[in-house]
């Protein structure tokens, strides 16, 4: 088992006073893959990362990281992992080059100057290498932070919401870096509040809800659990309620509205629902229809359906 999985946890539990943050977390991440960990606010994602990176000690359960016991061999675990948290850990008073050299010396990496240069070049920071990190944009600081976590060439890299607050261009640069790491054989465990990010990067996804993994599988496997998304565009806002009634009857799911587009949609688990049937039912109900479609669900649909949440995913 330890040769197959880079991260393997069983029954991990953690309490903070009356708050039961993790309630038996079971997680298996195959070597050389990207695992996306998704969940609503308070689901336990960041607590799980802090446990798996030895920053916290579990109250119950066990885990092995890169083949080493999380508690009994914590030092060996730390030598084999890299961590990028939600906030950049670099020193703003130092230059980018000085930051990476400092991390290299702390980790006793041979040739710290050479290693720093390699990473600056890899992350497109060579031109800004001798500027204070405080002058970097948010995307540049995140890239520098990611570079610092790779100083020691970790077997397993933990990324806790690495692209939060970044513009699309900066986010794409981080995504490209994660894809490169996977090609090189690094295992990546990624928590994210962006469902598109998990869909783009993850080989497997763990949906965490209330301190446990509620569902897991590849993005396509999770989408298959949900069914088809039916969407209806009506001629005017007054018809939205009537269209929602038809969708509610056909799908058994609570419809969601986009009032700006006069659109209502719902996820259907009924494999017999076809577009002609949907249009006939809408026509029979007197809905002034502009457009109707059936499409595969997005991860947003999956998340809301499988975690039974109606609020924002995070």
Tab-separated table of C-alpha atoms in Angstrom:
chain	number	residue	atom	x	y	z
A	1	UNK	CA	0.000	0.000	0.000
A	2	UNK	CA	2.742	2.447	0.876
A	3	UNK	CA	4.283	1.934	-2.561
A	4	UNK	CA	0.991	2.797	-4.286
A	5	UNK	CA	-0.169	5.815	-2.295
A	6	UNK	CA	1.785	8.957	-1.547
A	7	UNK	CA	-0.890	10.043	0.945
A	8	UNK	CA	-2.997	7.534	2.842
A	9	UNK	CA	-5.108	8.489	5.845
A	10	UNK	CA	-7.597	6.426	7.812
A	11	UNK	CA	-10.040	7.768	10.366
A	12	UNK	CA	-8.244	11.051	11.039
A	13	UNK	CA	-9.979	13.098	13.725
A	14	UNK	CA	-9.295	16.525	15.156
A	15	UNK	CA	-11.150	18.635	17.710
A	16	UNK	CA	-10.703	22.253	18.694
A	17	UNK	CA	-12.638	22.470	21.923
A	18	UNK	CA	-16.283	21.890	21.076
A	19	UNK	CA	-15.597	22.040	17.326
A	20	UNK	CA	-15.146	18.615	15.714
A	21	UNK	CA	-13.177	19.706	12.629
A	22	UNK	CA	-12.369	16.226	11.276
A	23	UNK	CA	-14.634	13.261	11.945
A	24	UNK	CA	-12.784	10.326	10.427
A	25	UNK	CA	-11.055	11.515	7.264
A	26	UNK	CA	-10.171	8.705	4.852
A	27	UNK	CA	-8.008	9.808	1.943
A	28	UNK	CA	-5.930	7.909	-0.614
A	29	UNK	CA	-3.762	9.795	-3.123
A	30	UNK	CA	-1.876	7.725	-5.689
A	31	UNK	CA	1.747	8.587	-6.375
A	32	UNK	CA	2.337	10.973	-9.255
A	33	UNK	CA	-1.236	12.262	-9.367
A	34	UNK	CA	-3.064	15.468	-8.490
A	35	UNK	CA	-5.817	15.117	-5.907
A	36	UNK	CA	-8.265	17.990	-5.513
A	37	UNK	CA	-9.851	18.427	-2.092
A	38	UNK	CA	-13.110	20.375	-2.262
A	39	UNK	CA	-15.566	21.350	0.431
A	40	UNK	CA	-17.653	24.186	1.835
A	41	UNK	CA	-16.307	26.644	4.377
A	42	UNK	CA	-15.686	24.828	7.639
A	43	UNK	CA	-15.619	21.384	6.016
A	44	UNK	CA	-12.124	20.644	7.366
A	45	UNK	CA	-9.934	21.108	4.270
A	46	UNK	CA	-7.280	23.331	5.836
A	47	UNK	CA	-7.305	21.312	9.066
A	48	UNK	CA	-6.640	18.195	6.996
A	49	UNK	CA	-3.666	19.856	5.273
A	50	UNK	CA	-2.249	21.028	8.602
A	51	UNK	CA	-2.524	17.492	9.974
A	52	UNK	CA	-1.021	15.810	6.924
A	53	UNK	CA	1.932	18.217	6.927
A	54	UNK	CA	2.677	17.569	10.654
A	55	UNK	CA	1.641	21.074	11.750
A	56	UNK	CA	-1.073	19.525	13.922
A	57	UNK	CA	-1.266	16.188	15.697
A	58	UNK	CA	-4.382	14.076	15.087
A	59	UNK	CA	-6.596	13.140	18.012
A	60	UNK	CA	-7.353	9.768	16.409
A	61	UNK	CA	-6.671	7.833	13.231
A	62	UNK	CA	-3.474	7.309	11.268
A	63	UNK	CA	-1.767	8.421	8.072
A	64	UNK	CA	1.278	7.648	5.991
A	65	UNK	CA	2.918	10.288	3.802
A	66	UNK	CA	5.486	9.170	1.217
A	67	UNK	CA	5.611	5.832	3.026
A	68	UNK	CA	6.236	7.262	6.520
A	69	UNK	CA	3.989	7.318	9.554
A	70	UNK	CA	2.623	10.806	10.152
A	71	UNK	CA	3.145	10.756	13.932
A	72	UNK	CA	5.995	8.328	14.600
A	73	UNK	CA	8.112	9.506	11.644
A	74	UNK	CA	7.155	13.174	11.481
A	75	UNK	CA	10.717	14.304	10.719
A	76	UNK	CA	10.956	11.919	7.764
A	77	UNK	CA	7.595	13.174	6.503
A	78	UNK	CA	8.763	16.799	6.673
A	79	UNK	CA	11.873	15.954	4.644
A	80	UNK	CA	9.719	14.622	1.813
A	81	UNK	CA	7.014	17.242	1.486
A	82	UNK	CA	6.582	20.812	0.329
A	83	UNK	CA	3.806	23.137	1.480
A	84	UNK	CA	2.300	26.277	0.019
A	85	UNK	CA	-0.323	27.749	2.323
A	86	UNK	CA	-3.157	30.167	1.669
A	87	UNK	CA	-0.902	33.156	2.293
A	88	UNK	CA	2.544	33.821	0.851
A	89	UNK	CA	5.290	32.956	3.329
A	90	UNK	CA	8.089	34.892	1.642
A	91	UNK	CA	9.844	37.807	3.332
A	92	UNK	CA	8.874	41.066	1.633
A	93	UNK	CA	12.083	42.819	2.763
A	94	UNK	CA	14.263	40.306	0.922
A	95	UNK	CA	14.620	40.017	-2.830
A	96	UNK	CA	13.217	37.021	-4.655
A	97	UNK	CA	16.707	35.577	-4.994
A	98	UNK	CA	17.505	36.139	-1.315
A	99	UNK	CA	14.269	34.448	-0.271
A	100	UNK	CA	15.037	31.306	-2.237
A	101	UNK	CA	18.677	31.210	-1.103
A	102	UNK	CA	17.477	31.498	2.492
A	103	UNK	CA	15.052	28.593	2.078
A	104	UNK	CA	17.793	26.552	0.402
A	105	UNK	CA	20.194	27.130	3.297
A	106	UNK	CA	17.529	26.303	5.878
A	107	UNK	CA	16.921	23.009	4.096
A	108	UNK	CA	20.670	22.419	3.692
A	109	UNK	CA	20.365	22.140	-0.072
A	110	UNK	CA	23.654	21.828	-1.928
A	111	UNK	CA	24.438	24.801	-4.155
A	112	UNK	CA	21.775	27.156	-2.781
A	113	UNK	CA	22.591	29.923	-5.280
A	114	UNK	CA	22.319	27.536	-8.239
A	115	UNK	CA	19.049	26.039	-6.974
A	116	UNK	CA	17.588	29.494	-6.425
A	117	UNK	CA	18.562	30.476	-9.965
A	118	UNK	CA	16.927	27.347	-11.417
A	119	UNK	CA	13.630	28.072	-9.690
A	120	UNK	CA	13.637	31.768	-10.535
A	121	UNK	CA	14.050	30.842	-14.183
A	122	UNK	CA	11.404	28.117	-14.004
A	123	UNK	CA	8.770	30.461	-12.602
A	124	UNK	CA	9.578	33.415	-14.832
A	125	UNK	CA	11.027	35.532	-12.028
A	126	UNK	CA	14.585	36.038	-13.247
A	127	UNK	CA	14.084	39.662	-14.307
A	128	UNK	CA	12.566	40.512	-10.907
A	129	UNK	CA	14.988	38.329	-8.924
A	130	UNK	CA	16.866	41.215	-7.320
A	131	UNK	CA	13.834	43.308	-6.423
A	132	UNK	CA	12.307	43.224	-2.944
A	133	UNK	CA	9.476	40.702	-2.803
A	134	UNK	CA	7.238	43.440	-1.375
A	135	UNK	CA	7.232	45.041	-4.856
A	136	UNK	CA	5.935	41.861	-6.516
A	137	UNK	CA	2.365	41.513	-7.750
A	138	UNK	CA	0.111	38.970	-6.058
A	139	UNK	CA	0.723	36.440	-8.814
A	140	UNK	CA	4.489	36.888	-8.625
A	141	UNK	CA	4.473	36.430	-4.843
A	142	UNK	CA	2.472	33.207	-5.197
A	143	UNK	CA	4.917	31.917	-7.808
A	144	UNK	CA	7.825	32.785	-5.519
A	145	UNK	CA	6.052	31.017	-2.654
A	146	UNK	CA	5.548	27.932	-4.823
A	147	UNK	CA	9.198	28.039	-5.881
A	148	UNK	CA	10.229	28.119	-2.202
A	149	UNK	CA	8.167	24.999	-1.494
A	150	UNK	CA	10.055	23.180	-4.270
A	151	UNK	CA	13.554	24.020	-3.025
A	152	UNK	CA	14.069	20.471	-1.778
A	153	UNK	CA	12.333	18.679	-4.701
A	154	UNK	CA	9.534	17.217	-2.541
A	155	UNK	CA	7.877	13.885	-3.258
A	156	UNK	CA	4.527	15.290	-2.144
A	157	UNK	CA	3.437	18.916	-2.522
A	158	UNK	CA	0.518	20.324	-0.521
A	159	UNK	CA	-1.134	23.377	-2.055
A	160	UNK	CA	-3.757	25.013	0.145
A	161	UNK	CA	-5.874	27.295	-2.075
A	162	UNK	CA	-2.809	28.495	-4.018
A	163	UNK	CA	-4.663	30.728	-6.498
A	164	UNK	CA	-7.101	32.515	-4.206
A	165	UNK	CA	-7.334	36.185	-5.179
A	166	UNK	CA	-5.227	35.874	-8.327
A	167	UNK	CA	-6.200	37.255	-11.718
A	168	UNK	CA	-6.865	34.712	-14.520
A	169	UNK	CA	-3.406	35.097	-16.095
A	170	UNK	CA	-1.610	34.481	-12.779
A	171	UNK	CA	-3.911	31.562	-12.025
A	172	UNK	CA	-3.069	29.980	-15.384
A	173	UNK	CA	0.650	30.256	-14.575
A	174	UNK	CA	0.137	28.346	-11.331
A	175	UNK	CA	-1.941	25.749	-13.187
A	176	UNK	CA	0.854	25.250	-15.719
A	177	UNK	CA	3.338	24.786	-12.866
A	178	UNK	CA	1.141	22.112	-11.271
A	179	UNK	CA	0.847	20.262	-14.589
A	180	UNK	CA	4.638	20.347	-14.992
A	181	UNK	CA	5.122	18.966	-11.480
A	182	UNK	CA	2.782	16.087	-12.204
A	183	UNK	CA	4.672	15.260	-15.407
A	184	UNK	CA	7.860	15.132	-13.337
A	185	UNK	CA	6.285	12.625	-10.937
A	186	UNK	CA	5.457	14.891	-7.996
A	187	UNK	CA	2.278	14.046	-6.104
A	188	UNK	CA	0.108	17.111	-5.499
A	189	UNK	CA	-2.686	17.486	-2.968
A	190	UNK	CA	-4.617	20.629	-3.828
A	191	UNK	CA	-7.357	22.290	-1.813
A	192	UNK	CA	-9.252	24.873	-3.776
A	193	UNK	CA	-12.368	27.014	-3.724
A	194	UNK	CA	-12.448	27.051	-7.515
A	195	UNK	CA	-14.303	24.069	-8.920
A	196	UNK	CA	-12.972	24.838	-12.401
A	197	UNK	CA	-9.460	24.529	-10.966
A	198	UNK	CA	-10.127	21.014	-9.704
A	199	UNK	CA	-11.736	20.082	-13.016
A	200	UNK	CA	-8.686	21.344	-14.922
A	201	UNK	CA	-5.958	19.819	-12.736
A	202	UNK	CA	-7.161	16.911	-10.630
A	203	UNK	CA	-6.976	13.235	-11.524
A	204	UNK	CA	-9.183	12.524	-8.520
A	205	UNK	CA	-11.364	14.656	-6.290
A	206	UNK	CA	-12.339	14.233	-2.646
A	207	UNK	CA	-15.492	16.094	-1.657
A	208	UNK	CA	-15.096	16.882	2.040
A	209	UNK	CA	-18.202	17.736	4.031
A	210	UNK	CA	-18.523	18.007	7.820
A	211	UNK	CA	-15.061	16.602	8.447
A	212	UNK	CA	-15.349	13.499	6.263
A	213	UNK	CA	-14.843	12.566	2.613
A	214	UNK	CA	-18.437	12.442	1.412
A	215	UNK	CA	-17.617	11.328	-2.150
A	216	UNK	CA	-14.474	10.684	-4.159
A	217	UNK	CA	-13.540	9.805	-7.707
A	218	UNK	CA	-12.388	11.339	-10.953
A	219	UNK	CA	-14.209	14.470	-12.167
A	220	UNK	CA	-16.043	12.404	-14.789
A	221	UNK	CA	-17.039	9.748	-12.238
A	222	UNK	CA	-18.462	12.358	-9.876
A	223	UNK	CA	-20.367	14.032	-12.694
A	224	UNK	CA	-21.844	10.662	-13.646
A	225	UNK	CA	-23.302	10.375	-10.125
A	226	UNK	CA	-25.334	13.516	-10.645
A	227	UNK	CA	-26.908	13.130	-14.053
A	228	UNK	CA	-27.842	15.757	-16.645
A	229	UNK	CA	-28.328	19.489	-16.249
A	230	UNK	CA	-31.522	20.844	-17.834
A	231	UNK	CA	-31.553	24.581	-18.609
A	232	UNK	CA	-34.423	26.686	-19.895
A	233	UNK	CA	-34.351	30.275	-21.208
A	234	UNK	CA	-37.752	32.003	-21.156
A	235	UNK	CA	-39.030	35.072	-22.986
A	236	UNK	CA	-39.676	37.148	-19.879
A	237	UNK	CA	-39.096	37.017	-16.130
A	238	UNK	CA	-42.754	36.356	-15.324
A	239	UNK	CA	-42.401	32.900	-16.904
A	240	UNK	CA	-39.512	31.762	-14.703
A	241	UNK	CA	-41.741	30.378	-11.942
A	242	UNK	CA	-43.834	28.355	-14.397
A	243	UNK	CA	-40.689	26.931	-16.059
A	244	UNK	CA	-39.248	26.103	-12.634
A	245	UNK	CA	-42.415	24.167	-11.811
A	246	UNK	CA	-41.960	22.021	-14.920
A	247	UNK	CA	-38.297	21.360	-14.092
A	248	UNK	CA	-39.138	20.540	-10.485
A	249	UNK	CA	-41.703	17.971	-11.644
A	250	UNK	CA	-39.415	16.399	-14.262
A	251	UNK	CA	-36.171	16.338	-12.269
A	252	UNK	CA	-37.202	16.272	-8.621
A	253	UNK	CA	-34.398	18.760	-7.938
A	254	UNK	CA	-34.583	22.325	-6.665
A	255	UNK	CA	-34.221	24.689	-9.636
A	256	UNK	CA	-31.629	27.469	-9.685
A	257	UNK	CA	-32.244	30.843	-11.307
A	258	UNK	CA	-30.238	33.351	-13.341
A	259	UNK	CA	-32.554	36.362	-13.362
A	260	UNK	CA	-30.273	38.447	-15.575
A	261	UNK	CA	-30.570	35.875	-18.373
A	262	UNK	CA	-34.161	34.784	-17.596
A	263	UNK	CA	-32.795	31.284	-17.137
A	264	UNK	CA	-33.747	28.457	-14.811
A	265	UNK	CA	-32.010	25.079	-14.531
A	266	UNK	CA	-31.973	21.885	-12.501
A	267	UNK	CA	-29.948	18.695	-12.299
A	268	UNK	CA	-31.794	15.580	-13.392
A	269	UNK	CA	-30.907	12.054	-12.354
A	270	UNK	CA	-33.532	10.631	-14.731
A	271	UNK	CA	-31.753	8.976	-17.690
A	272	UNK	CA	-35.020	8.945	-19.676
A	273	UNK	CA	-35.302	12.729	-19.780
A	274	UNK	CA	-34.739	13.903	-23.352
A	275	UNK	CA	-34.726	17.339	-24.914
A	276	UNK	CA	-37.903	16.700	-26.989
A	277	UNK	CA	-39.745	15.600	-23.851
A	278	UNK	CA	-38.543	18.669	-21.947
A	279	UNK	CA	-39.696	20.991	-24.737
A	280	UNK	CA	-43.098	19.249	-24.994
A	281	UNK	CA	-43.696	19.589	-21.255
A	282	UNK	CA	-42.751	23.264	-21.287
A	283	UNK	CA	-44.997	23.904	-24.277
A	284	UNK	CA	-47.913	22.088	-22.637
A	285	UNK	CA	-47.472	24.273	-19.542
A	286	UNK	CA	-47.628	27.408	-21.684
A	287	UNK	CA	-44.048	28.517	-21.020
A	288	UNK	CA	-42.879	31.143	-23.577
A	289	UNK	CA	-39.647	29.383	-24.453
A	290	UNK	CA	-36.593	30.919	-26.123
A	291	UNK	CA	-34.185	28.014	-25.649
A	292	UNK	CA	-33.793	24.710	-23.828
A	293	UNK	CA	-30.804	22.408	-23.431
A	294	UNK	CA	-29.543	19.294	-21.698
A	295	UNK	CA	-25.826	19.146	-20.881
A	296	UNK	CA	-23.421	17.234	-18.665
A	297	UNK	CA	-23.191	18.694	-15.148
A	298	UNK	CA	-20.337	20.934	-14.080
A	299	UNK	CA	-18.414	20.350	-10.869
A	300	UNK	CA	-20.482	23.195	-9.395
A	301	UNK	CA	-23.599	21.108	-9.995
A	302	UNK	CA	-21.906	18.046	-8.538
A	303	UNK	CA	-20.746	19.873	-5.454
A	304	UNK	CA	-24.110	21.399	-4.633
A	305	UNK	CA	-25.949	18.116	-5.256
A	306	UNK	CA	-23.606	15.712	-3.460
A	307	UNK	CA	-22.930	17.906	-0.433
A	308	UNK	CA	-26.544	19.100	-0.249
A	309	UNK	CA	-25.443	22.729	-0.074
A	310	UNK	CA	-27.213	25.701	-1.628
A	311	UNK	CA	-24.581	28.261	-0.673
A	312	UNK	CA	-21.264	29.147	-2.230
A	313	UNK	CA	-18.669	26.380	-2.540
A	314	UNK	CA	-15.304	27.002	-0.902
